[in-house]
Short mmCIF file of C-alpha atoms in Angstrom, two decimals:
data_model
loop_
_atom_site.label_atom_id
_atom_site.label_comp_id
_atom_site.label_asym_id
_atom_site.label_seq_id
_atom_site.Cartn_x
_atom_site.Cartn_y
_atom_site.Cartn_z
CA UNK A 1 78.84 7.49 159.44
CA UNK A 2 81.50 10.19 159.35
CA UNK A 3 81.62 12.86 162.02
CA UNK A 4 80.64 16.44 161.37
CA UNK A 5 82.34 19.56 162.61
CA UNK A 6 80.74 22.85 163.61
CA UNK A 7 82.47 26.15 164.28
CA UNK A 8 80.59 29.22 165.45
CA UNK A 9 81.27 32.83 166.29
CA UNK A 10 79.44 35.45 168.23
CA UNK A 11 76.80 37.72 166.81
CA UNK A 12 78.34 41.09 166.07
CA UNK A 13 75.24 43.22 165.95
CA UNK A 14 72.01 43.03 167.82
CA UNK A 15 69.17 44.95 166.26
CA UNK A 16 67.55 45.23 162.89
CA UNK A 17 68.60 48.68 161.65
CA UNK A 18 71.67 49.13 163.80
CA UNK A 19 75.14 49.01 162.27
CA UNK A 20 78.17 47.45 163.91
CA UNK A 21 79.69 50.71 165.08
CA UNK A 22 76.49 51.65 166.89
CA UNK A 23 76.36 48.19 168.42
CA UNK A 24 79.88 48.56 169.77
CA UNK A 25 79.06 51.97 171.18
CA UNK A 26 75.95 50.65 172.87
CA UNK A 27 77.68 47.54 174.21
CA UNK A 28 80.57 49.67 175.50
CA UNK A 29 78.06 51.69 177.52
CA UNK A 30 78.89 54.96 175.78
CA UNK A 31 75.51 55.48 174.23
CA UNK A 32 72.02 54.05 174.50
CA UNK A 33 71.43 54.00 170.78
CA UNK A 34 68.15 52.18 170.58
CA UNK A 35 66.25 52.64 173.79
CA UNK A 36 66.86 55.77 175.84
CA UNK A 37 65.23 54.25 178.90
CA UNK A 38 67.64 51.27 178.86
CA UNK A 39 71.16 52.33 179.76
CA UNK A 40 74.16 50.69 181.26
CA UNK A 41 73.61 52.61 184.48
CA UNK A 42 70.39 50.81 185.41
CA UNK A 43 70.79 47.47 183.64
CA UNK A 44 73.00 44.63 184.90
CA UNK A 45 75.65 43.55 182.44
CA UNK A 46 74.28 39.99 182.27
CA UNK A 47 70.74 41.13 181.47
CA UNK A 48 72.05 43.61 178.92
CA UNK A 49 73.75 40.84 176.96
CA UNK A 50 70.69 38.62 177.06
CA UNK A 51 68.51 41.50 176.03
CA UNK A 52 70.57 41.87 172.86
CA UNK A 53 70.16 38.16 172.18
CA UNK A 54 66.44 38.44 172.79
CA UNK A 55 66.14 41.21 170.23
CA UNK A 56 68.19 39.23 167.73
CA UNK A 57 65.74 36.35 168.01
CA UNK A 58 63.00 38.62 166.68
CA UNK A 59 64.81 39.05 163.38
CA UNK A 60 64.43 36.84 160.36
CA UNK A 61 67.06 34.20 159.62
CA UNK A 62 68.41 36.28 156.73
CA UNK A 63 68.78 39.34 158.96
CA UNK A 64 70.44 37.37 161.72
CA UNK A 65 72.86 35.73 159.27
CA UNK A 66 73.79 39.14 157.85
CA UNK A 67 74.61 40.49 161.30
CA UNK A 68 76.99 37.65 162.13
CA UNK A 69 80.37 36.61 160.83
CA UNK A 70 80.26 35.03 157.40
CA UNK A 71 82.38 32.06 156.46
CA UNK A 72 83.66 33.87 153.39
CA UNK A 73 85.25 36.40 155.73
CA UNK A 74 86.57 33.78 158.15
CA UNK A 75 87.87 30.80 156.16
CA UNK A 76 91.56 31.18 155.32
CA UNK A 77 92.36 27.52 154.53
CA UNK A 78 90.27 24.36 154.32
CA UNK A 79 91.46 20.86 153.40
CA UNK A 80 89.83 17.47 153.76
CA UNK A 81 92.18 14.50 153.21
CA UNK A 82 94.50 16.87 151.40
CA UNK A 83 91.78 18.12 149.03
CA UNK A 84 90.70 21.78 149.20
CA UNK A 85 87.22 22.67 150.43
CA UNK A 86 85.29 25.92 150.16
CA UNK A 87 82.62 27.79 152.15
CA UNK A 88 80.07 26.06 149.93
CA UNK A 89 81.05 22.77 151.61
CA UNK A 90 79.49 23.97 154.88
CA UNK A 91 75.85 24.17 155.92
CA UNK A 92 74.66 27.07 158.08
CA UNK A 93 72.54 27.26 161.21
CA UNK A 94 71.95 30.12 163.61
CA UNK A 95 72.60 29.47 167.28
CA UNK A 96 70.86 31.63 169.89
CA UNK A 97 74.12 32.38 171.71
CA UNK A 98 76.89 32.21 169.09
CA UNK A 99 75.07 33.41 166.02
CA UNK A 100 76.17 31.93 162.69
CA UNK A 101 77.32 28.34 163.02
CA UNK A 102 78.89 26.50 160.09
CA UNK A 103 78.92 22.69 159.87
CA UNK A 104 81.09 20.57 157.59
CA UNK A 105 79.69 17.27 156.33
CA UNK A 106 76.51 17.63 158.41
CA UNK A 107 73.99 16.02 156.07
CA UNK A 108 71.60 18.85 157.02
CA UNK A 109 70.45 21.87 155.09
CA UNK A 110 71.15 22.40 151.41
CA UNK A 111 74.63 20.83 151.44
CA UNK A 112 74.32 17.04 151.10
CA UNK A 113 77.86 15.78 151.62
CA UNK A 114 78.71 12.30 152.84
CA UNK A 115 82.48 12.39 153.07
CA UNK A 116 84.41 9.55 154.68
CA UNK A 117 87.99 8.76 155.55
CA UNK A 118 89.68 5.38 155.70
CA UNK A 119 92.87 6.34 157.52
CA UNK A 120 93.77 7.97 160.82
CA UNK A 121 96.04 10.90 161.55
CA UNK A 122 96.07 14.67 160.88
CA UNK A 123 96.79 14.23 157.17
CA UNK A 124 93.54 12.30 156.66
CA UNK A 125 91.05 14.55 158.39
CA UNK A 126 89.73 18.12 158.21
CA UNK A 127 92.21 21.00 158.47
CA UNK A 128 91.05 24.61 158.98
CA UNK A 129 92.64 28.02 159.40
CA UNK A 130 90.12 30.62 160.58
CA UNK A 131 90.14 34.38 161.01
CA UNK A 132 87.91 35.45 163.92
CA UNK A 133 87.85 39.22 163.24
CA UNK A 134 88.58 40.18 166.82
CA UNK A 135 88.11 43.88 166.10
CA UNK A 136 84.40 43.26 165.52
CA UNK A 137 83.67 41.44 168.77
CA UNK A 138 80.84 42.84 170.90
CA UNK A 139 81.82 43.23 174.51
CA UNK A 140 78.55 42.11 176.04
CA UNK A 141 78.34 39.00 173.88
CA UNK A 142 81.96 37.90 173.51
CA UNK A 143 83.73 37.33 176.80
CA UNK A 144 86.42 35.16 175.20
CA UNK A 145 88.36 35.33 171.96
CA UNK A 146 88.29 32.29 169.71
CA UNK A 147 85.81 29.81 168.30
CA UNK A 148 83.48 27.12 169.62
CA UNK A 149 83.75 23.69 168.01
CA UNK A 150 81.65 20.55 168.24
CA UNK A 151 82.10 17.11 166.69
CA UNK A 152 78.97 14.98 166.32
CA UNK A 153 77.34 12.39 164.09
CA UNK A 154 75.65 13.37 160.87
CA UNK A 155 71.98 14.42 160.93
CA UNK A 156 72.29 15.61 164.53
CA UNK A 157 71.45 19.15 165.59
CA UNK A 158 74.62 20.69 167.11
CA UNK A 159 74.50 22.43 170.48
CA UNK A 160 77.82 24.27 170.88
CA UNK A 161 76.60 25.98 174.04
CA UNK A 162 76.22 22.60 175.76
CA UNK A 163 78.95 20.31 174.44
CA UNK A 164 81.27 22.50 172.40
CA UNK A 165 85.01 23.02 172.86
CA UNK A 166 86.34 26.56 173.24
CA UNK A 167 89.51 27.16 171.22
CA UNK A 168 91.47 30.35 171.64
CA UNK A 169 93.26 32.21 168.89
CA UNK A 170 97.02 32.15 168.54
CA UNK A 171 97.07 28.37 168.94
CA UNK A 172 97.16 25.17 166.98
CA UNK A 173 94.51 22.68 168.06
CA UNK A 174 94.72 19.00 167.19
CA UNK A 175 91.45 17.19 167.90
CA UNK A 176 91.80 13.41 167.69
CA UNK A 177 88.50 11.58 167.96
CA UNK A 178 87.46 8.00 168.71
CA UNK A 179 84.08 6.74 167.61
CA UNK A 180 81.75 5.32 170.26
CA UNK A 181 78.54 3.46 169.45
CA UNK A 182 75.79 2.76 171.97
CA UNK A 183 73.06 0.24 171.10
CA UNK A 184 70.17 0.08 173.56
CA UNK A 185 67.45 -2.55 173.70
CA UNK A 186 63.90 -1.38 173.22
CA UNK A 187 60.77 -2.63 174.92
CA UNK A 188 60.34 -4.62 177.08
CA UNK A 189 63.89 -4.37 178.38
CA UNK A 190 64.67 -0.65 178.09
CA UNK A 191 62.90 2.54 177.11
CA UNK A 192 64.51 4.25 174.13
CA UNK A 193 63.39 6.00 170.95
CA UNK A 194 64.29 5.36 167.33
CA UNK A 195 62.57 8.45 165.93
CA UNK A 196 60.47 11.44 166.91
CA UNK A 197 57.35 9.34 166.39
CA UNK A 198 58.28 7.27 169.47
CA UNK A 199 57.84 10.21 171.86
CA UNK A 200 54.82 12.35 172.62
CA UNK A 201 56.77 15.59 172.92
CA UNK A 202 56.67 17.87 169.86
CA UNK A 203 60.20 18.63 168.63
CA UNK A 204 60.52 22.37 167.99
CA UNK A 205 63.80 21.86 166.11
CA UNK A 206 62.18 19.76 163.40
CA UNK A 207 60.83 22.86 161.65
CA UNK A 208 64.37 24.22 161.16
CA UNK A 209 66.02 20.82 160.59
CA UNK A 210 63.40 18.58 158.94
CA UNK A 211 65.92 15.88 158.01
CA UNK A 212 67.58 15.70 161.42
CA UNK A 213 67.29 12.58 163.55
CA UNK A 214 65.77 12.31 166.99
CA UNK A 215 67.99 13.26 169.91
CA UNK A 216 67.36 13.54 173.61
CA UNK A 217 68.70 17.10 173.68
CA UNK A 218 66.18 18.47 171.17
CA UNK A 219 63.34 16.68 172.96
CA UNK A 220 64.31 18.04 176.40
CA UNK A 221 64.76 21.61 175.17
CA UNK A 222 61.40 21.45 173.39
CA UNK A 223 59.75 20.14 176.58
CA UNK A 224 61.22 22.99 178.66
CA UNK A 225 60.03 25.57 176.14
CA UNK A 226 56.54 24.04 176.12
CA UNK A 227 56.39 24.22 179.93
CA UNK A 228 57.54 27.86 179.91
CA UNK A 229 54.88 28.79 177.35
CA UNK A 230 52.21 27.01 179.37
CA UNK A 231 53.11 28.43 182.78
CA UNK A 232 54.57 31.83 181.90
CA UNK A 233 52.53 32.65 178.77
CA UNK A 234 55.71 33.59 176.89
CA UNK A 235 58.66 31.86 175.22
CA UNK A 236 62.28 31.73 176.32
CA UNK A 237 64.66 33.29 173.80
CA UNK A 238 67.19 30.48 174.26
CA UNK A 239 64.89 27.94 172.58
CA UNK A 240 62.97 27.94 169.29
CA UNK A 241 59.79 30.02 169.50
CA UNK A 242 56.58 28.48 168.15
CA UNK A 243 54.36 30.63 165.98
CA UNK A 244 51.85 32.72 167.87
CA UNK A 245 53.95 33.24 171.00
CA UNK A 246 55.95 36.19 172.33
CA UNK A 247 59.39 36.12 173.90
CA UNK A 248 59.66 36.66 177.62
CA UNK A 249 61.08 40.09 178.39
CA UNK A 250 64.31 40.40 180.34
CA UNK A 251 62.86 43.51 181.98
CA UNK A 252 59.66 41.87 183.18
CA UNK A 253 60.50 40.53 186.62
CA UNK A 254 57.36 38.40 186.81
CA UNK A 255 58.24 36.61 183.60
CA UNK A 256 61.88 36.25 184.63
CA UNK A 257 60.88 34.67 187.95
CA UNK A 258 58.47 32.32 186.19
CA UNK A 259 61.10 31.18 183.67
CA UNK A 260 63.64 30.67 186.46
CA UNK A 261 61.11 28.58 188.42
CA UNK A 262 60.40 26.34 185.41
CA UNK A 263 64.11 25.83 184.78
CA UNK A 264 64.63 24.99 188.47
CA UNK A 265 61.76 22.48 188.45
CA UNK A 266 63.26 20.66 185.48
CA UNK A 267 66.73 20.67 187.03
CA UNK A 268 65.40 19.29 190.34
CA UNK A 269 63.28 16.63 188.64
CA UNK A 270 60.00 18.13 189.87
CA UNK A 271 58.86 18.63 186.29
CA UNK A 272 59.08 15.32 184.43
CA UNK A 273 60.52 15.05 180.93
CA UNK A 274 59.49 12.08 178.81
CA UNK A 275 62.54 12.08 176.56
CA UNK A 276 64.22 8.67 176.42
CA UNK A 277 67.70 8.32 174.91
CA UNK A 278 68.18 7.16 171.34
CA UNK A 279 68.23 3.41 170.76
CA UNK A 280 71.25 3.86 168.49
CA UNK A 281 73.58 6.66 169.45
CA UNK A 282 76.99 7.63 168.11
CA UNK A 283 79.36 9.97 169.92
CA UNK A 284 83.02 10.89 169.61
CA UNK A 285 85.51 10.92 172.42
CA UNK A 286 87.85 13.87 171.86
CA UNK A 287 91.49 14.31 172.84
CA UNK A 288 92.98 17.79 172.44
CA UNK A 289 96.56 18.76 171.57
CA UNK A 290 97.58 22.41 171.53
CA UNK A 291 100.60 24.56 170.80
CA UNK A 292 101.33 28.23 170.19
CA UNK A 293 100.63 29.15 166.58
CA UNK A 294 101.83 30.67 164.33
CA UNK A 295 105.50 30.84 165.13
CA UNK A 296 107.39 33.99 164.26
CA UNK A 297 109.20 32.26 161.41
CA UNK A 298 106.00 30.83 159.93
CA UNK A 299 104.13 34.14 160.16
CA UNK A 300 106.16 35.57 157.31
CA UNK A 301 104.77 32.82 155.05
CA UNK A 302 101.27 32.81 156.52
CA UNK A 303 100.94 36.58 156.19
CA UNK A 304 101.23 36.33 152.42
CA UNK A 305 98.57 33.58 152.34
CA UNK A 306 96.14 35.62 154.40
CA UNK A 307 96.79 38.75 152.34
CA UNK A 308 96.17 36.81 149.12
CA UNK A 309 92.97 35.33 150.56
CA UNK A 310 91.62 38.75 151.64
CA UNK A 311 93.15 41.31 149.23
CA UNK A 312 90.81 44.07 150.40
CA UNK A 313 92.28 44.01 153.88
CA UNK A 314 95.60 45.58 154.71
CA UNK A 315 97.11 42.48 156.32
CA UNK A 316 100.60 42.45 154.87
CA UNK A 317 101.81 44.95 157.45
CA UNK A 318 100.15 43.32 160.45
CA UNK A 319 102.32 42.06 163.27
CA UNK A 320 102.65 38.64 164.84
CA UNK A 321 100.60 39.90 167.79
CA UNK A 322 97.71 40.59 165.41
CA UNK A 323 97.97 37.08 164.01
CA UNK A 324 97.79 35.53 167.47
CA UNK A 325 94.72 37.61 168.28
CA UNK A 326 92.88 36.70 165.07
CA UNK A 327 94.03 33.37 163.65
CA UNK A 328 93.53 29.79 164.83
CA UNK A 329 94.45 26.48 163.16
CA UNK A 330 92.45 23.29 163.79
CA UNK A 331 92.96 19.69 162.67
CA UNK A 332 90.15 17.18 163.30
CA UNK A 333 90.99 13.55 162.60
CA UNK A 334 90.52 9.98 163.79
CA UNK A 335 92.93 8.92 166.49
CA UNK A 336 92.60 5.34 165.25
CA UNK A 337 90.14 3.47 163.08
CA UNK A 338 89.06 1.19 165.92
CA UNK A 339 85.83 2.10 167.63
CA UNK A 340 84.17 1.29 170.92
CA UNK A 341 80.77 -0.37 170.91
CA UNK A 342 78.58 -0.51 174.00
CA UNK A 343 75.46 -2.61 173.67
CA UNK A 344 72.74 -4.03 175.88
CA UNK A 345 72.00 -7.74 175.83
CA UNK A 346 69.00 -9.42 177.44
CA UNK A 347 69.87 -11.92 180.18
CA UNK A 348 66.66 -13.86 179.48
CA UNK A 349 65.38 -13.10 175.98
CA UNK A 350 61.90 -13.95 174.75
CA UNK A 351 63.24 -16.71 172.50
CA UNK A 352 64.79 -18.50 175.45
CA UNK A 353 61.62 -18.07 177.49
CA UNK A 354 59.49 -19.65 174.77
CA UNK A 355 62.02 -22.44 174.33
CA UNK A 356 62.00 -23.23 178.05
CA UNK A 357 58.20 -23.18 178.19
CA UNK A 358 58.04 -25.57 175.24
CA UNK A 359 60.59 -27.88 176.83
CA UNK A 360 58.75 -28.06 180.15
CA UNK A 361 55.42 -28.49 178.40
CA UNK A 362 56.82 -31.27 176.23
CA UNK A 363 58.33 -33.02 179.23
CA UNK A 364 55.11 -33.07 181.20
CA UNK A 365 53.03 -33.94 178.14
CA UNK A 366 55.27 -36.92 177.41
CA UNK A 367 55.13 -38.00 181.04
CA UNK A 368 51.33 -37.86 181.07
CA UNK A 369 51.03 -39.90 177.87
CA UNK A 370 53.34 -42.60 179.25
CA UNK A 371 51.38 -42.69 182.49
CA UNK A 372 48.15 -43.04 180.53
CA UNK A 373 49.40 -46.13 178.68
CA UNK A 374 50.92 -47.57 181.84
CA UNK A 375 47.47 -47.59 183.46
CA UNK A 376 46.10 -49.63 180.59
CA UNK A 377 49.09 -51.94 180.80
CA UNK A 378 48.44 -52.52 184.51
CA UNK A 379 44.76 -53.27 183.92
CA UNK A 380 45.66 -55.71 181.18
CA UNK A 381 48.11 -57.55 183.39
CA UNK A 382 45.51 -57.83 186.15
CA UNK A 383 42.96 -59.25 183.73
CA UNK A 384 45.46 -61.78 182.39
CA UNK A 385 46.42 -62.88 185.88
CA UNK A 386 42.81 -63.23 186.88
CA UNK A 387 42.02 -65.34 183.82
CA UNK A 388 44.95 -67.78 183.70
CA UNK A 389 46.55 -67.99 187.11
CA UNK A 390 44.92 -69.79 190.16
CA UNK A 391 46.11 -72.01 193.11
CA UNK A 392 45.13 -75.71 193.67
CA UNK A 393 43.56 -76.96 196.94
CA UNK A 394 44.37 -80.39 198.40
CA UNK A 395 42.48 -82.06 201.24
CA UNK A 396 43.73 -85.12 203.06
CA UNK A 397 42.91 -87.20 206.09
CA UNK A 398 45.68 -87.41 208.63
CA UNK A 399 45.31 -90.53 210.76
CA UNK A 400 47.70 -89.05 213.31
CA UNK A 401 45.86 -85.78 213.61
CA UNK A 402 43.99 -85.21 216.82
CA UNK A 403 40.30 -84.75 216.41
CA UNK A 404 38.98 -81.32 217.16
CA UNK A 405 36.54 -80.76 219.94
CA UNK A 406 32.90 -81.18 219.06
CA UNK A 407 30.88 -79.26 221.54
CA UNK A 408 33.42 -80.11 224.12
CA UNK A 409 33.52 -83.87 223.24
CA UNK A 410 36.07 -85.68 221.11
CA UNK A 411 34.66 -86.80 217.79
CA UNK A 412 34.35 -90.53 217.22
CA UNK A 413 35.61 -92.47 214.28
CA UNK A 414 33.39 -92.16 211.30
CA UNK A 415 31.78 -89.04 212.64
CA UNK A 416 31.29 -86.07 210.24
CA UNK A 417 33.62 -83.87 212.22
CA UNK A 418 36.48 -86.34 211.89
CA UNK A 419 35.79 -86.99 208.26
CA UNK A 420 35.80 -83.27 207.33
CA UNK A 421 39.14 -82.41 208.91
CA UNK A 422 41.21 -80.89 205.99
CA UNK A 423 44.72 -79.61 205.31
CA UNK A 424 45.40 -77.32 202.35
CA UNK A 425 48.66 -77.42 200.43
CA UNK A 426 49.60 -76.28 196.97
CA UNK A 427 49.47 -78.79 194.21
CA UNK A 428 53.25 -78.96 193.89
CA UNK A 429 56.09 -78.60 196.31
CA UNK A 430 59.48 -77.16 195.39
CA UNK A 431 61.93 -79.80 194.24
CA UNK A 432 63.76 -81.53 197.08
CA UNK A 433 61.17 -80.54 199.70
CA UNK A 434 60.37 -83.28 202.25
CA UNK A 435 56.79 -83.98 202.96
CA UNK A 436 55.75 -84.02 206.57
CA UNK A 437 55.18 -87.78 206.47
CA UNK A 438 56.80 -90.37 204.30
CA UNK A 439 59.00 -89.86 201.28
CA UNK A 440 58.87 -87.07 198.76
CA UNK A 441 57.23 -89.09 196.02
CA UNK A 442 54.12 -90.47 197.75
CA UNK A 443 53.63 -89.01 201.18
CA UNK A 444 52.00 -91.47 203.50
CA UNK A 445 48.60 -90.50 204.74
CA UNK A 446 48.19 -87.65 202.23
CA UNK A 447 45.86 -88.07 199.30
CA UNK A 448 44.22 -85.45 197.18
CA UNK A 449 40.70 -85.18 198.39
CA UNK A 450 39.16 -82.65 196.10
CA UNK A 451 40.03 -79.98 193.51
CA UNK A 452 38.47 -76.59 193.82
CA UNK A 453 38.76 -73.66 191.44
CA UNK A 454 38.76 -70.28 193.15
#
């Protein structure tokens, strides 16, 4: 999907009925316009700025948008692939720190663009010239002069305070991006989430961005806010506030200490956050190029463009110094159309496991079946041998044999002991074997006496 670009500016005013001049006076510590008991003499500068932001959070979205810079008053030039774009091409969100934030090609809000580019280089991306209205900056809220820019995938909630790029005025900024895709395996190999339904934590950003996709950042910020509400009984102004809760006061030390303790517990890992990364995540690696802009020669041309864009302002007589304090040019484009893909791959997937189990099972099953039939084969061979194979017994009288002792006395001729003297030989001798007596055909003194079947 194509990347989206967000640019934001600081909130100019702080309170509901207070105009910009009064805000500047109050921020410049010349007058405590709203609250007489809160002055610059007894309030640290850091807390004073956050107090303004806290009060801004109490306003409605329409009131907060009115107090910030509008894109109609900021956008001098806008081109995408050489085609002009207008403020209507941007969707709007309100950031707690930077106020109005405008996103091109976000896929969120009421602007449903899905613009793509098929070539790389500055001529085939988004080109912007912005006027930051430096004379309307509030001292306590704007410590730098310029814009904050983020580049992220569509349907993602931007967080310029966390991952934005600060770009000063009086400069040209070329932002070349390279797409990076990360594909993570789900259970049982790795814990990741495809949508908000995969996590137990309620996403507080879903109410403002119902079509946005799950991200780890929105889940973690929602978890921190939930812990602050539970432990401190108030909500931090830097996160979305659920209905029915009050913001923690910057002048209540007990609440400040409680919020700081919760933040410290999350940072140290004492408080656990069950927010796995996305299973499919797209990010953009950014490379910045910068140069002084506009040049003195080009300002003569640019001044006429700015004056024609904002005829109600007396810009034609402004100097080059004014231009470098108020104007910034940005080009966002693909460095190259190649992208980097990082993916997880299982070393031993389930399919291979099942295949190996089936192979081993089949091997042993086949072996057992063969063994079973081999037992029957062995029994059959034994039965056949027992039924058809037997030796023959020959008995003969050997006239030269010495009679055996019969109770210590030699047996006499014709006695039973002499007559029953036997010699056993097989019925056949191997060919060429000599008999003990006589020739091989009819051995002398050897006659078959009897045939016995075992």
